[in-house]
PDB file of C-alpha atoms in Angstrom:
ATOM      1  CA  MET A   1      67.340 -13.854 -66.311  1.00 93.00           C
ATOM      2  CA  ILE A   2      65.549 -13.604 -68.423  1.00 96.00           C
ATOM      3  CA  ALA A   3      65.337 -10.398 -71.321  1.00 96.00           C
ATOM      4  CA  HIS A   4      62.256  -9.707 -73.394  1.00 95.00           C
ATOM      5  CA  LEU A   5      63.021  -7.490 -76.601  1.00 92.00           C
ATOM      6  CA  VAL A   6      60.782  -5.274 -77.476  1.00 90.00           C
ATOM      7  CA  LEU A   7      61.039  -3.371 -81.612  1.00 88.00           C
ATOM      8  CA  PHE A   8      58.831  -0.792 -81.978  1.00 88.00           C
ATOM      9  CA  ARG A   9      58.236   3.245 -83.125  1.00 89.00           C
ATOM     10  CA  PRO A  10      56.096   5.444 -82.143  1.00 88.00           C
ATOM     11  CA  LYS A  11      53.366   6.471 -84.453  1.00 88.00           C
ATOM     12  CA  ALA A  12      54.544   9.159 -87.030  1.00 87.00           C
ATOM     13  CA  SER A  13      51.004  11.535 -86.424  1.00 91.00           C
ATOM     14  CA  LEU A  14      51.915  12.256 -82.282  1.00 90.00           C
ATOM     15  CA  ASP A  15      52.449  15.091 -81.810  1.00 93.00           C
ATOM     16  CA  ALA A  16      54.543  16.538 -78.952  1.00 92.00           C
ATOM     17  CA  ALA A  17      51.568  16.127 -75.854  1.00 95.00           C
ATOM     18  CA  ASP A  18      50.962  13.196 -77.195  1.00 94.00           C
ATOM     19  CA  ARG A  19      54.936  12.068 -76.981  1.00 89.00           C
ATOM     20  CA  GLU A  20      55.078  13.014 -74.136  1.00 91.00           C
ATOM     21  CA  ARG A  21      51.811  10.761 -72.796  1.00 92.00           C
ATOM     22  CA  PHE A  22      54.024   8.327 -74.339  1.00 89.00           C
ATOM     23  CA  VAL A  23      56.751   8.613 -72.313  1.00 88.00           C
ATOM     24  CA  ARG A  24      54.407   8.554 -69.307  1.00 91.00           C
ATOM     25  CA  ALA A  25      52.528   5.825 -70.057  1.00 90.00           C
ATOM     26  CA  LEU A  26      55.499   4.035 -70.468  1.00 88.00           C
ATOM     27  CA  GLU A  27      56.957   4.671 -67.582  1.00 89.00           C
ATOM     28  CA  HIS A  28      54.111   4.365 -65.247  1.00 90.00           C
ATOM     29  CA  ALA A  29      53.759   0.326 -67.066  1.00 87.00           C
ATOM     30  CA  LEU A  30      56.929   0.030 -65.717  1.00 87.00           C
ATOM     31  CA  SER A  31      57.224   0.994 -63.020  1.00 89.00           C
ATOM     32  CA  GLY A  32      54.019  -0.862 -61.684  1.00 91.00           C
ATOM     33  CA  ILE A  33      54.466  -4.209 -62.786  1.00 93.00           C
ATOM     34  CA  THR A  34      56.578  -5.399 -59.950  1.00 93.00           C
ATOM     35  CA  GLU A  35      58.083  -9.156 -62.376  1.00 95.00           C
ATOM     36  CA  ILE A  36      60.459  -6.523 -64.489  1.00 94.00           C
ATOM     37  CA  ALA A  37      63.996  -6.250 -62.790  1.00 95.00           C
ATOM     38  CA  ARG A  38      65.080  -3.896 -64.616  1.00 94.00           C
ATOM     39  CA  ALA A  39      64.241  -1.899 -68.168  1.00 93.00           C
ATOM     40  CA  HIS A  40      66.201  -0.237 -70.947  1.00 92.00           C
ATOM     41  CA  VAL A  41      64.491   2.139 -73.662  1.00 92.00           C
ATOM     42  CA  GLY A  42      66.267   4.066 -75.912  1.00 91.00           C
ATOM     43  CA  ARG A  43      66.619   4.028 -80.017  1.00 88.00           C
ATOM     44  CA  ARG A  44      67.962   1.104 -82.166  1.00 83.00           C
ATOM     45  CA  MET A  45      71.792   1.669 -82.644  1.00 78.00           C
ATOM     46  CA  ALA A  46      72.631   0.056 -86.102  1.00 72.00           C
ATOM     47  CA  LEU A  47      75.917  -1.142 -86.366  1.00 76.00           C
ATOM     48  CA  GLY A  48      75.975  -2.704 -90.114  1.00 75.00           C
ATOM     49  CA  ARG A  49      75.747  -5.938 -89.579  1.00 75.00           C
ATOM     50  CA  ARG A  50      73.204  -7.713 -91.942  1.00 74.00           C
ATOM     51  CA  TYR A  51      70.846  -8.965 -88.903  1.00 70.00           C
ATOM     52  CA  ASP A  52      70.064  -5.175 -88.194  1.00 68.00           C
ATOM     53  CA  VAL A  53      70.097  -3.747 -91.586  1.00 62.00           C
ATOM     54  CA  PRO A  54      66.010  -4.555 -92.548  1.00 63.00           C
ATOM     55  CA  ASP A  55      64.251  -3.594 -89.412  1.00 63.00           C
ATOM     56  CA  ALA A  56      66.748  -0.801 -88.525  1.00 62.00           C
ATOM     57  CA  GLU A  57      64.325   1.995 -89.959  1.00 71.00           C
ATOM     58  CA  ALA A  58      61.396   0.309 -88.859  1.00 81.00           C
ATOM     59  CA  TYR A  59      61.928  -0.004 -86.050  1.00 84.00           C
ATOM     60  CA  PRO A  60      63.913   2.562 -84.567  1.00 86.00           C
ATOM     61  CA  TYR A  61      63.125   1.975 -80.630  1.00 88.00           C
ATOM     62  CA  ALA A  62      64.163  -0.232 -79.022  1.00 88.00           C
ATOM     63  CA  ALA A  63      63.001  -2.035 -74.924  1.00 91.00           C
ATOM     64  CA  VAL A  64      64.599  -4.757 -73.073  1.00 94.00           C
ATOM     65  CA  LEU A  65      62.782  -5.593 -70.282  1.00 94.00           C
ATOM     66  CA  GLU A  66      64.720  -8.092 -67.345  1.00 96.00           C
ATOM     67  CA  PHE A  67      63.124 -10.680 -65.785  1.00 96.00           C
ATOM     68  CA  ARG A  68      64.575 -13.028 -62.915  1.00 97.00           C
ATOM     69  CA  SER A  69      62.034 -16.429 -64.317  1.00 96.00           C
ATOM     70  CA  ARG A  70      59.703 -17.663 -66.891  1.00 95.00           C
ATOM     71  CA  GLU A  71      57.161 -17.331 -64.724  1.00 96.00           C
ATOM     72  CA  ASP A  72      57.938 -13.817 -63.775  1.00 95.00           C
ATOM     73  CA  LEU A  73      57.331 -13.300 -67.926  1.00 94.00           C
TER      74      LEU A  73
END
């Protein structure tokens, strides 16, 4: 299994309708890419460790995409 981590922040200017479209587009992409074995998307949790402090505010969301092989990735 290979995991691909994506940290992101949606644009602050997105209104509720744009955010809903973003979520639907993300769900569509994740379900439509057959090479993705499993996916998790949600808020990041900063645990107070040195490595997670600098980006916790810059990128409050994370997507973890899992693939079966390097070729699938």
